[in-house]
């Protein structure tokens, strides 16, 4: 029977696999890395919180697609938490970690990746349901969307905990990987291949849906009298989703390929020299998504801008007089009416003055 090493610290596994833990990251270099990571993590927290708040506040976003988009922002917010934990438990600190703490560090990263991936897959299904009926939004009820969101996180947490539940090399250190010294190489192959296959499937599905939308829109445009923006709405939503998916694939694929090479025990691939850069690339994905939402979706940008402006103005009025109640001017707007299906009542949006729209992308 093989001996198990649950009571060992990580230095035992790092030394055995000769894994570089960046002992040279000290002094100014370490401070620079921490400052850089802290800035991006703060941006992830603030920007993704704004996306979630925009979906909650604006009734025009109270549809399955935007609920799932908000859940994707929640996954990015969770990724920020995972990166903060990683930031203070990496480099020279890695060797001092217990096995359970290292499992927690990696489990948080795996959970955030799985949550984003499964969420994008569910969005693909939702888009397929709506697009094939040539509707802007699907007919999913709030209960079903809630069930889907709960299921997404249940799957993500389970996948993040799989190595902790037993698929590791603590009882057979001959199969330990190099990048993840207590993960078995077979698990890294399974994990990376599974994600890469899902990437490929989603890209194919979204390309097929996009081509279908373009074809149907061109056919219907010559037979309908609706506004051009109204007919282009499904295309605009698909462009947003495809941009998010494209950024996700570009940011995560290099890291997954490196894990696959490590799982295949490629000793001459130089994976130790690129792992940190690919991890940074994965971090940038959570930074990019809120920017994509606001840039590609005029209504999302307008809502986020109003929340920031209203909050700043409320604070300014409170400073001027604590006895005089502030007056908030509200007006009914139609900034992005093409996001609303016929028969939906336009909401009243808080804003002062004419904020205007952001230019179409």
mmCIF file of C-alpha atoms in Angstrom:
data_model
loop_
_atom_site.group_PDB
_atom_site.id
_atom_site.type_symbol
_atom_site.label_atom_id
_atom_site.label_comp_id
_atom_site.label_asym_id
_atom_site.label_seq_id
_atom_site.Cartn_x
_atom_site.Cartn_y
_atom_site.Cartn_z
ATOM 1 C CA UNK A 1 0.000 0.000 0.000
ATOM 2 C CA UNK A 2 1.348 3.439 -0.949
ATOM 3 C CA UNK A 3 2.247 5.875 1.782
ATOM 4 C CA UNK A 4 0.139 9.047 1.956
ATOM 5 C CA UNK A 5 1.593 12.478 2.721
ATOM 6 C CA UNK A 6 -1.343 14.501 4.028
ATOM 7 C CA UNK A 7 0.708 15.866 6.946
ATOM 8 C CA UNK A 8 3.531 17.290 4.811
ATOM 9 C CA UNK A 9 3.951 20.941 3.984
ATOM 10 C CA UNK A 10 4.165 22.089 0.385
ATOM 11 C CA UNK A 11 7.942 22.473 0.451
ATOM 12 C CA UNK A 12 8.182 18.665 0.441
ATOM 13 C CA UNK A 13 6.253 18.454 -2.848
ATOM 14 C CA UNK A 14 7.852 21.509 -4.458
ATOM 15 C CA UNK A 15 11.352 20.245 -3.717
ATOM 16 C CA UNK A 16 10.541 16.782 -5.013
ATOM 17 C CA UNK A 17 9.118 18.040 -8.317
ATOM 18 C CA UNK A 18 11.764 20.801 -8.531
ATOM 19 C CA UNK A 19 9.012 23.368 -9.055
ATOM 20 C CA UNK A 20 10.129 26.996 -9.166
ATOM 21 C CA UNK A 21 8.301 28.984 -6.481
ATOM 22 C CA UNK A 22 9.901 32.317 -7.356
ATOM 23 C CA UNK A 23 12.209 32.654 -4.366
ATOM 24 C CA UNK A 24 13.702 35.687 -6.094
ATOM 25 C CA UNK A 25 10.409 37.572 -5.774
ATOM 26 C CA UNK A 26 11.462 39.749 -2.880
ATOM 27 C CA UNK A 27 11.840 43.426 -2.158
ATOM 28 C CA UNK A 28 10.771 45.903 -4.885
ATOM 29 C CA UNK A 29 9.748 43.164 -7.316
ATOM 30 C CA UNK A 30 7.367 41.573 -4.826
ATOM 31 C CA UNK A 31 5.932 44.975 -3.868
ATOM 32 C CA UNK A 32 5.391 45.800 -7.545
ATOM 33 C CA UNK A 33 3.579 42.517 -8.160
ATOM 34 C CA UNK A 34 1.351 43.041 -5.117
ATOM 35 C CA UNK A 35 0.506 46.633 -6.126
ATOM 36 C CA UNK A 36 -0.228 45.596 -9.693
ATOM 37 C CA UNK A 37 -2.432 42.711 -8.561
ATOM 38 C CA UNK A 38 -4.207 44.819 -5.950
ATOM 39 C CA UNK A 39 -5.121 47.491 -8.506
ATOM 40 C CA UNK A 40 -6.644 44.998 -10.918
ATOM 41 C CA UNK A 41 -8.475 43.119 -8.159
ATOM 42 C CA UNK A 42 -10.029 46.359 -6.909
ATOM 43 C CA UNK A 43 -11.107 47.175 -10.461
ATOM 44 C CA UNK A 44 -12.643 43.693 -10.760
ATOM 45 C CA UNK A 45 -14.621 44.174 -7.544
ATOM 46 C CA UNK A 46 -15.911 47.660 -8.382
ATOM 47 C CA UNK A 47 -16.681 47.157 -12.073
ATOM 48 C CA UNK A 48 -18.425 43.799 -11.697
ATOM 49 C CA UNK A 49 -20.413 45.129 -8.743
ATOM 50 C CA UNK A 50 -21.629 47.937 -11.025
ATOM 51 C CA UNK A 51 -22.710 45.409 -13.661
ATOM 52 C CA UNK A 52 -24.690 43.398 -11.111
ATOM 53 C CA UNK A 53 -26.250 46.552 -9.645
ATOM 54 C CA UNK A 54 -27.194 47.783 -13.126
ATOM 55 C CA UNK A 55 -29.054 44.555 -13.869
ATOM 56 C CA UNK A 56 -30.869 44.728 -10.535
ATOM 57 C CA UNK A 57 -31.783 48.413 -10.834
ATOM 58 C CA UNK A 58 -32.792 48.741 -14.485
ATOM 59 C CA UNK A 59 -36.066 46.944 -15.224
ATOM 60 C CA UNK A 60 -35.091 46.751 -18.875
ATOM 61 C CA UNK A 61 -32.539 44.136 -17.831
ATOM 62 C CA UNK A 62 -35.021 41.929 -16.000
ATOM 63 C CA UNK A 63 -34.771 39.104 -18.525
ATOM 64 C CA UNK A 64 -33.006 35.694 -18.442
ATOM 65 C CA UNK A 65 -30.115 36.842 -20.645
ATOM 66 C CA UNK A 66 -29.186 39.713 -18.331
ATOM 67 C CA UNK A 67 -29.670 37.638 -15.172
ATOM 68 C CA UNK A 68 -27.133 35.194 -16.571
ATOM 69 C CA UNK A 69 -24.880 38.092 -17.567
ATOM 70 C CA UNK A 70 -25.043 39.348 -13.988
ATOM 71 C CA UNK A 71 -24.150 35.862 -12.788
ATOM 72 C CA UNK A 72 -21.142 35.912 -15.114
ATOM 73 C CA UNK A 73 -20.129 39.198 -13.462
ATOM 74 C CA UNK A 74 -20.564 37.465 -10.086
ATOM 75 C CA UNK A 75 -18.202 34.728 -11.297
ATOM 76 C CA UNK A 76 -15.649 37.416 -12.220
ATOM 77 C CA UNK A 77 -16.136 38.995 -8.777
ATOM 78 C CA UNK A 78 -15.461 35.586 -7.223
ATOM 79 C CA UNK A 79 -12.385 35.283 -9.436
ATOM 80 C CA UNK A 80 -11.146 38.551 -7.902
ATOM 81 C CA UNK A 81 -11.452 36.961 -4.449
ATOM 82 C CA UNK A 82 -9.528 33.916 -5.691
ATOM 83 C CA UNK A 83 -6.750 36.126 -7.088
ATOM 84 C CA UNK A 84 -6.466 38.088 -3.839
ATOM 85 C CA UNK A 85 -6.083 34.832 -1.919
ATOM 86 C CA UNK A 86 -3.553 33.592 -4.477
ATOM 87 C CA UNK A 87 -1.611 36.855 -4.352
ATOM 88 C CA UNK A 88 -0.865 36.465 -0.643
ATOM 89 C CA UNK A 89 -0.224 32.718 -0.856
ATOM 90 C CA UNK A 90 2.187 32.453 -3.765
ATOM 91 C CA UNK A 91 5.894 32.931 -4.462
ATOM 92 C CA UNK A 92 8.095 32.099 -1.457
ATOM 93 C CA UNK A 93 4.974 31.651 0.690
ATOM 94 C CA UNK A 94 3.902 28.647 -1.409
ATOM 95 C CA UNK A 95 6.389 26.328 0.251
ATOM 96 C CA UNK A 96 5.104 27.190 3.735
ATOM 97 C CA UNK A 97 1.474 26.295 2.967
ATOM 98 C CA UNK A 98 -0.253 23.247 4.346
ATOM 99 C CA UNK A 99 -1.802 20.781 1.920
ATOM 100 C CA UNK A 100 -5.343 21.937 2.795
ATOM 101 C CA UNK A 101 -4.491 25.612 2.328
ATOM 102 C CA UNK A 102 -2.924 24.884 -1.063
ATOM 103 C CA UNK A 103 -6.032 22.911 -2.075
ATOM 104 C CA UNK A 104 -8.131 25.928 -1.066
ATOM 105 C CA UNK A 105 -5.946 28.270 -3.123
ATOM 106 C CA UNK A 106 -6.251 26.198 -6.271
ATOM 107 C CA UNK A 107 -9.857 25.242 -5.616
ATOM 108 C CA UNK A 108 -10.919 28.892 -5.625
ATOM 109 C CA UNK A 109 -9.293 29.407 -9.036
ATOM 110 C CA UNK A 110 -10.816 26.223 -10.465
ATOM 111 C CA UNK A 111 -14.246 27.167 -9.118
ATOM 112 C CA UNK A 112 -14.129 30.632 -10.687
ATOM 113 C CA UNK A 113 -13.093 29.208 -14.067
ATOM 114 C CA UNK A 114 -15.818 26.551 -13.991
ATOM 115 C CA UNK A 115 -18.474 29.089 -12.935
ATOM 116 C CA UNK A 116 -17.609 31.342 -15.886
ATOM 117 C CA UNK A 117 -17.413 28.443 -18.325
ATOM 118 C CA UNK A 118 -20.707 26.810 -17.325
ATOM 119 C CA UNK A 119 -22.395 30.222 -17.239
ATOM 120 C CA UNK A 120 -21.301 30.913 -20.821
ATOM 121 C CA UNK A 121 -22.608 27.484 -21.816
ATOM 122 C CA UNK A 122 -26.007 28.223 -20.228
ATOM 123 C CA UNK A 123 -26.086 31.614 -21.981
ATOM 124 C CA UNK A 124 -25.465 29.764 -25.250
ATOM 125 C CA UNK A 125 -28.504 27.560 -24.567
ATOM 126 C CA UNK A 126 -30.591 30.610 -23.635
ATOM 127 C CA UNK A 127 -29.536 32.443 -26.796
ATOM 128 C CA UNK A 128 -30.329 29.362 -28.887
ATOM 129 C CA UNK A 129 -33.817 29.134 -27.364
ATOM 130 C CA UNK A 130 -34.567 32.781 -28.114
ATOM 131 C CA UNK A 131 -32.827 33.175 -31.458
ATOM 132 C CA UNK A 132 -34.486 30.155 -33.033
ATOM 133 C CA UNK A 133 -37.802 31.849 -32.239
ATOM 134 C CA UNK A 134 -36.425 35.188 -33.470
ATOM 135 C CA UNK A 135 -37.063 36.790 -30.087
ATOM 136 C CA UNK A 136 -34.834 39.117 -28.140
ATOM 137 C CA UNK A 137 -35.318 37.164 -24.917
ATOM 138 C CA UNK A 138 -36.258 33.580 -24.109
ATOM 139 C CA UNK A 139 -39.353 32.531 -22.169
ATOM 140 C CA UNK A 140 -37.435 31.147 -19.193
ATOM 141 C CA UNK A 141 -39.219 31.928 -15.936
ATOM 142 C CA UNK A 142 -37.458 33.518 -12.979
ATOM 143 C CA UNK A 143 -37.691 30.231 -11.074
ATOM 144 C CA UNK A 144 -35.937 28.364 -13.859
ATOM 145 C CA UNK A 145 -33.251 31.013 -14.173
ATOM 146 C CA UNK A 146 -32.713 30.882 -10.408
ATOM 147 C CA UNK A 147 -32.430 27.093 -10.601
ATOM 148 C CA UNK A 148 -29.894 27.405 -13.442
ATOM 149 C CA UNK A 149 -27.793 29.906 -11.487
ATOM 150 C CA UNK A 150 -27.800 27.676 -8.398
ATOM 151 C CA UNK A 151 -26.863 24.693 -10.576
ATOM 152 C CA UNK A 152 -23.989 26.641 -12.147
ATOM 153 C CA UNK A 153 -22.449 27.353 -8.764
ATOM 154 C CA UNK A 154 -23.069 23.816 -7.506
ATOM 155 C CA UNK A 155 -21.193 22.404 -10.509
ATOM 156 C CA UNK A 156 -18.415 24.989 -10.118
ATOM 157 C CA UNK A 157 -17.908 24.228 -6.422
ATOM 158 C CA UNK A 158 -17.904 20.482 -7.085
ATOM 159 C CA UNK A 159 -15.333 20.751 -9.884
ATOM 160 C CA UNK A 160 -13.165 22.991 -7.721
ATOM 161 C CA UNK A 161 -13.286 20.392 -4.922
ATOM 162 C CA UNK A 162 -12.586 17.283 -7.050
ATOM 163 C CA UNK A 163 -8.824 17.157 -6.243
ATOM 164 C CA UNK A 164 -9.585 17.637 -2.542
ATOM 165 C CA UNK A 165 -12.094 14.779 -2.679
ATOM 166 C CA UNK A 166 -9.427 12.325 -3.792
ATOM 167 C CA UNK A 167 -8.161 12.907 -7.333
ATOM 168 C CA UNK A 168 -4.683 13.943 -6.248
ATOM 169 C CA UNK A 169 -1.238 12.415 -5.848
ATOM 170 C CA UNK A 170 -0.840 12.536 -2.070
ATOM 171 C CA UNK A 171 -0.830 8.748 -1.907
ATOM 172 C CA UNK A 172 1.157 8.248 -5.112
ATOM 173 C CA UNK A 173 3.723 11.000 -5.498
ATOM 174 C CA UNK A 174 5.213 9.387 -8.599
ATOM 175 C CA UNK A 175 2.313 10.807 -10.649
ATOM 176 C CA UNK A 176 2.480 14.368 -9.257
ATOM 177 C CA UNK A 177 2.566 17.190 -11.774
ATOM 178 C CA UNK A 178 5.152 19.955 -11.922
ATOM 179 C CA UNK A 179 2.967 23.070 -11.948
ATOM 180 C CA UNK A 180 0.542 21.700 -9.355
ATOM 181 C CA UNK A 181 2.727 19.496 -7.128
ATOM 182 C CA UNK A 182 -0.136 17.678 -5.368
ATOM 183 C CA UNK A 183 -2.384 17.297 -8.418
ATOM 184 C CA UNK A 184 -2.021 14.078 -10.369
ATOM 185 C CA UNK A 185 -1.082 14.441 -14.010
ATOM 186 C CA UNK A 186 -4.155 12.462 -15.054
ATOM 187 C CA UNK A 187 -6.393 15.061 -13.404
ATOM 188 C CA UNK A 188 -4.633 17.917 -15.222
ATOM 189 C CA UNK A 189 -5.155 16.126 -18.549
ATOM 190 C CA UNK A 190 -8.845 15.573 -17.737
ATOM 191 C CA UNK A 191 -9.346 19.160 -16.538
ATOM 192 C CA UNK A 192 -7.626 20.876 -19.451
ATOM 193 C CA UNK A 193 -9.103 18.644 -22.181
ATOM 194 C CA UNK A 194 -12.615 19.007 -20.745
ATOM 195 C CA UNK A 195 -12.390 22.804 -20.736
ATOM 196 C CA UNK A 196 -10.804 23.022 -24.176
ATOM 197 C CA UNK A 197 -13.531 20.777 -25.643
ATOM 198 C CA UNK A 198 -16.243 22.949 -24.075
ATOM 199 C CA UNK A 199 -14.486 26.025 -25.503
ATOM 200 C CA UNK A 200 -14.592 24.517 -28.973
ATOM 201 C CA UNK A 201 -18.256 23.483 -28.679
ATOM 202 C CA UNK A 202 -19.332 26.943 -27.520
ATOM 203 C CA UNK A 203 -17.417 28.703 -30.278
ATOM 204 C CA UNK A 204 -19.058 26.469 -32.897
ATOM 205 C CA UNK A 205 -22.533 27.000 -31.375
ATOM 206 C CA UNK A 206 -22.174 30.779 -31.211
ATOM 207 C CA UNK A 207 -20.847 31.008 -34.760
ATOM 208 C CA UNK A 208 -23.808 28.927 -35.962
ATOM 209 C CA UNK A 209 -26.294 31.090 -34.055
ATOM 210 C CA UNK A 210 -24.679 34.287 -35.283
ATOM 211 C CA UNK A 211 -24.817 33.143 -38.905
ATOM 212 C CA UNK A 212 -28.469 32.162 -38.456
ATOM 213 C CA UNK A 213 -29.323 35.570 -36.975
ATOM 214 C CA UNK A 214 -27.553 37.420 -39.764
ATOM 215 C CA UNK A 215 -29.343 35.383 -42.411
ATOM 216 C CA UNK A 216 -32.784 35.760 -40.822
ATOM 217 C CA UNK A 217 -32.282 39.476 -40.165
ATOM 218 C CA UNK A 218 -31.363 40.137 -43.788
ATOM 219 C CA UNK A 219 -34.394 38.193 -45.004
ATOM 220 C CA UNK A 220 -36.844 39.819 -42.602
ATOM 221 C CA UNK A 221 -35.505 43.340 -43.070
ATOM 222 C CA UNK A 222 -36.942 43.532 -46.569
ATOM 223 C CA UNK A 223 -40.383 42.364 -45.414
ATOM 224 C CA UNK A 224 -40.891 44.271 -42.188
ATOM 225 C CA UNK A 225 -41.514 47.917 -41.446
ATOM 226 C CA UNK A 226 -39.918 47.938 -37.990
ATOM 227 C CA UNK A 227 -37.029 50.198 -37.116
ATOM 228 C CA UNK A 228 -33.537 49.240 -38.171
ATOM 229 C CA UNK A 229 -32.314 49.236 -34.587
ATOM 230 C CA UNK A 230 -35.215 46.995 -33.600
ATOM 231 C CA UNK A 231 -34.300 44.424 -36.231
ATOM 232 C CA UNK A 232 -30.632 44.563 -35.310
ATOM 233 C CA UNK A 233 -31.164 43.943 -31.587
ATOM 234 C CA UNK A 234 -30.556 40.162 -31.664
ATOM 235 C CA UNK A 235 -27.367 40.786 -33.637
ATOM 236 C CA UNK A 236 -26.144 43.383 -31.112
ATOM 237 C CA UNK A 237 -26.766 41.013 -28.209
ATOM 238 C CA UNK A 238 -24.982 38.208 -30.022
ATOM 239 C CA UNK A 239 -21.988 40.455 -30.715
ATOM 240 C CA UNK A 240 -21.759 41.221 -26.991
ATOM 241 C CA UNK A 241 -21.887 37.554 -26.046
ATOM 242 C CA UNK A 242 -19.420 36.515 -28.735
ATOM 243 C CA UNK A 243 -16.977 39.229 -27.665
ATOM 244 C CA UNK A 244 -17.171 38.012 -24.061
ATOM 245 C CA UNK A 245 -16.709 34.403 -25.182
ATOM 246 C CA UNK A 246 -13.811 35.357 -27.449
ATOM 247 C CA UNK A 247 -12.028 37.181 -24.629
ATOM 248 C CA UNK A 248 -12.617 34.217 -22.319
ATOM 249 C CA UNK A 249 -11.181 31.708 -24.792
ATOM 250 C CA UNK A 250 -8.164 33.883 -25.617
ATOM 251 C CA UNK A 251 -7.352 34.549 -21.950
ATOM 252 C CA UNK A 252 -7.776 30.990 -20.652
ATOM 253 C CA UNK A 253 -6.663 28.757 -23.540
ATOM 254 C CA UNK A 254 -2.877 29.343 -23.130
ATOM 255 C CA UNK A 255 -3.021 28.406 -19.445
ATOM 256 C CA UNK A 256 -5.068 25.282 -20.159
ATOM 257 C CA UNK A 257 -2.618 24.230 -22.874
ATOM 258 C CA UNK A 258 0.247 24.622 -20.393
ATOM 259 C CA UNK A 259 -1.631 22.470 -17.871
ATOM 260 C CA UNK A 260 -2.225 19.865 -20.568
ATOM 261 C CA UNK A 261 1.478 19.779 -21.435
ATOM 262 C CA UNK A 262 2.316 19.399 -17.759
ATOM 263 C CA UNK A 263 -0.222 16.589 -17.446
ATOM 264 C CA UNK A 264 1.416 14.855 -20.402
ATOM 265 C CA UNK A 265 4.747 15.181 -18.538
ATOM 266 C CA UNK A 266 6.411 17.364 -21.152
ATOM 267 C CA UNK A 267 9.730 18.137 -19.467
ATOM 268 C CA UNK A 268 11.216 20.092 -22.380
ATOM 269 C CA UNK A 269 8.330 22.531 -22.934
ATOM 270 C CA UNK A 270 9.573 25.288 -20.630
ATOM 271 C CA UNK A 271 6.224 25.604 -18.903
ATOM 272 C CA UNK A 272 7.744 26.961 -15.694
ATOM 273 C CA UNK A 273 8.849 30.127 -17.484
ATOM 274 C CA UNK A 274 5.425 31.062 -18.867
ATOM 275 C CA UNK A 275 3.007 29.965 -16.137
ATOM 276 C CA UNK A 276 2.944 33.338 -14.348
ATOM 277 C CA UNK A 277 2.268 35.269 -17.555
ATOM 278 C CA UNK A 278 -0.618 32.998 -18.489
ATOM 279 C CA UNK A 279 -2.055 33.339 -14.993
ATOM 280 C CA UNK A 280 -1.885 37.111 -15.407
ATOM 281 C CA UNK A 281 -3.668 36.751 -18.759
ATOM 282 C CA UNK A 282 -6.453 34.822 -16.997
ATOM 283 C CA UNK A 283 -6.697 37.632 -14.437
ATOM 284 C CA UNK A 284 -7.135 40.177 -17.234
ATOM 285 C CA UNK A 285 -10.227 38.306 -18.439
ATOM 286 C CA UNK A 286 -12.127 39.317 -15.307
ATOM 287 C CA UNK A 287 -10.959 42.897 -15.912
ATOM 288 C CA UNK A 288 -12.038 42.915 -19.565
ATOM 289 C CA UNK A 289 -15.590 41.604 -19.180
ATOM 290 C CA UNK A 290 -17.137 44.679 -17.475
ATOM 291 C CA UNK A 291 -15.445 46.868 -20.086
ATOM 292 C CA UNK A 292 -16.974 44.744 -22.842
ATOM 293 C CA UNK A 293 -20.453 44.975 -21.271
ATOM 294 C CA UNK A 294 -20.329 48.759 -21.076
ATOM 295 C CA UNK A 295 -18.699 49.257 -24.473
ATOM 296 C CA UNK A 296 -20.921 46.907 -26.461
ATOM 297 C CA UNK A 297 -24.191 47.644 -24.637
ATOM 298 C CA UNK A 298 -25.297 51.288 -24.676
ATOM 299 C CA UNK A 299 -28.037 50.706 -22.108
ATOM 300 C CA UNK A 300 -25.651 49.014 -19.693
ATOM 301 C CA UNK A 301 -23.196 51.898 -19.963
ATOM 302 C CA UNK A 302 -25.943 54.491 -19.507
ATOM 303 C CA UNK A 303 -27.264 52.725 -16.391
ATOM 304 C CA UNK A 304 -23.816 52.400 -14.839
ATOM 305 C CA UNK A 305 -23.100 56.064 -15.576
ATOM 306 C CA UNK A 306 -26.372 57.135 -13.953
ATOM 307 C CA UNK A 307 -25.644 55.143 -10.811
ATOM 308 C CA UNK A 308 -22.234 56.793 -10.465
ATOM 309 C CA UNK A 309 -23.581 60.283 -11.225
ATOM 310 C CA UNK A 310 -26.603 59.962 -8.925
ATOM 311 C CA UNK A 311 -24.423 58.677 -6.094
ATOM 312 C CA UNK A 312 -21.937 61.541 -6.487
ATOM 313 C CA UNK A 313 -24.688 64.154 -6.671
ATOM 314 C CA UNK A 314 -26.490 62.802 -3.610
ATOM 315 C CA UNK A 315 -23.273 63.041 -1.587
ATOM 316 C CA UNK A 316 -22.661 66.588 -2.851
ATOM 317 C CA UNK A 317 -26.150 67.734 -1.857
ATOM 318 C CA UNK A 318 -25.829 66.143 1.576
ATOM 319 C CA UNK A 319 -22.624 68.109 2.171
ATOM 320 C CA UNK A 320 -24.295 71.405 1.153
ATOM 321 C CA UNK A 321 -27.213 71.029 3.512
ATOM 322 C CA UNK A 322 -28.170 68.295 5.898
ATOM 323 C CA UNK A 323 -31.576 69.920 6.525
ATOM 324 C CA UNK A 324 -32.767 70.479 2.978
ATOM 325 C CA UNK A 325 -33.870 67.288 1.248
ATOM 326 C CA UNK A 326 -32.212 66.733 -2.097
ATOM 327 C CA UNK A 327 -34.382 66.870 -5.183
ATOM 328 C CA UNK A 328 -33.809 64.146 -7.673
ATOM 329 C CA UNK A 329 -35.188 64.787 -11.105
ATOM 330 C CA UNK A 330 -36.512 61.750 -12.827
ATOM 331 C CA UNK A 331 -37.644 61.414 -16.352
ATOM 332 C CA UNK A 332 -38.917 58.654 -18.535
ATOM 333 C CA UNK A 333 -36.397 57.915 -21.228
ATOM 334 C CA UNK A 334 -36.063 55.807 -24.298
ATOM 335 C CA UNK A 335 -32.281 55.653 -24.529
ATOM 336 C CA UNK A 336 -32.222 52.123 -25.820
ATOM 337 C CA UNK A 337 -35.742 51.143 -26.729
ATOM 338 C CA UNK A 338 -34.492 48.461 -29.053
ATOM 339 C CA UNK A 339 -33.706 46.344 -26.002
ATOM 340 C CA UNK A 340 -37.372 46.125 -25.078
ATOM 341 C CA UNK A 341 -39.907 43.872 -26.720
ATOM 342 C CA UNK A 342 -43.254 45.268 -27.777
ATOM 343 C CA UNK A 343 -45.642 45.765 -24.889
ATOM 344 C CA UNK A 344 -43.014 46.301 -22.163
ATOM 345 C CA UNK A 345 -43.549 49.460 -20.178
ATOM 346 C CA UNK A 346 -40.549 51.766 -20.174
ATOM 347 C CA UNK A 347 -39.059 52.250 -16.704
ATOM 348 C CA UNK A 348 -38.369 55.541 -15.008
ATOM 349 C CA UNK A 349 -34.649 56.103 -14.752
ATOM 350 C CA UNK A 350 -32.991 58.438 -12.302
ATOM 351 C CA UNK A 351 -30.854 61.064 -13.923
ATOM 352 C CA UNK A 352 -30.260 64.799 -13.891
ATOM 353 C CA UNK A 353 -30.005 66.655 -17.160
ATOM 354 C CA UNK A 354 -29.528 65.026 -20.522
ATOM 355 C CA UNK A 355 -26.885 62.367 -20.066
ATOM 356 C CA UNK A 356 -27.286 61.176 -23.630
ATOM 357 C CA UNK A 357 -26.234 57.914 -25.105
ATOM 358 C CA UNK A 358 -22.864 56.454 -25.653
ATOM 359 C CA UNK A 359 -22.026 56.068 -29.316
ATOM 360 C CA UNK A 360 -22.942 52.817 -30.999
ATOM 361 C CA UNK A 361 -20.104 50.347 -31.155
#
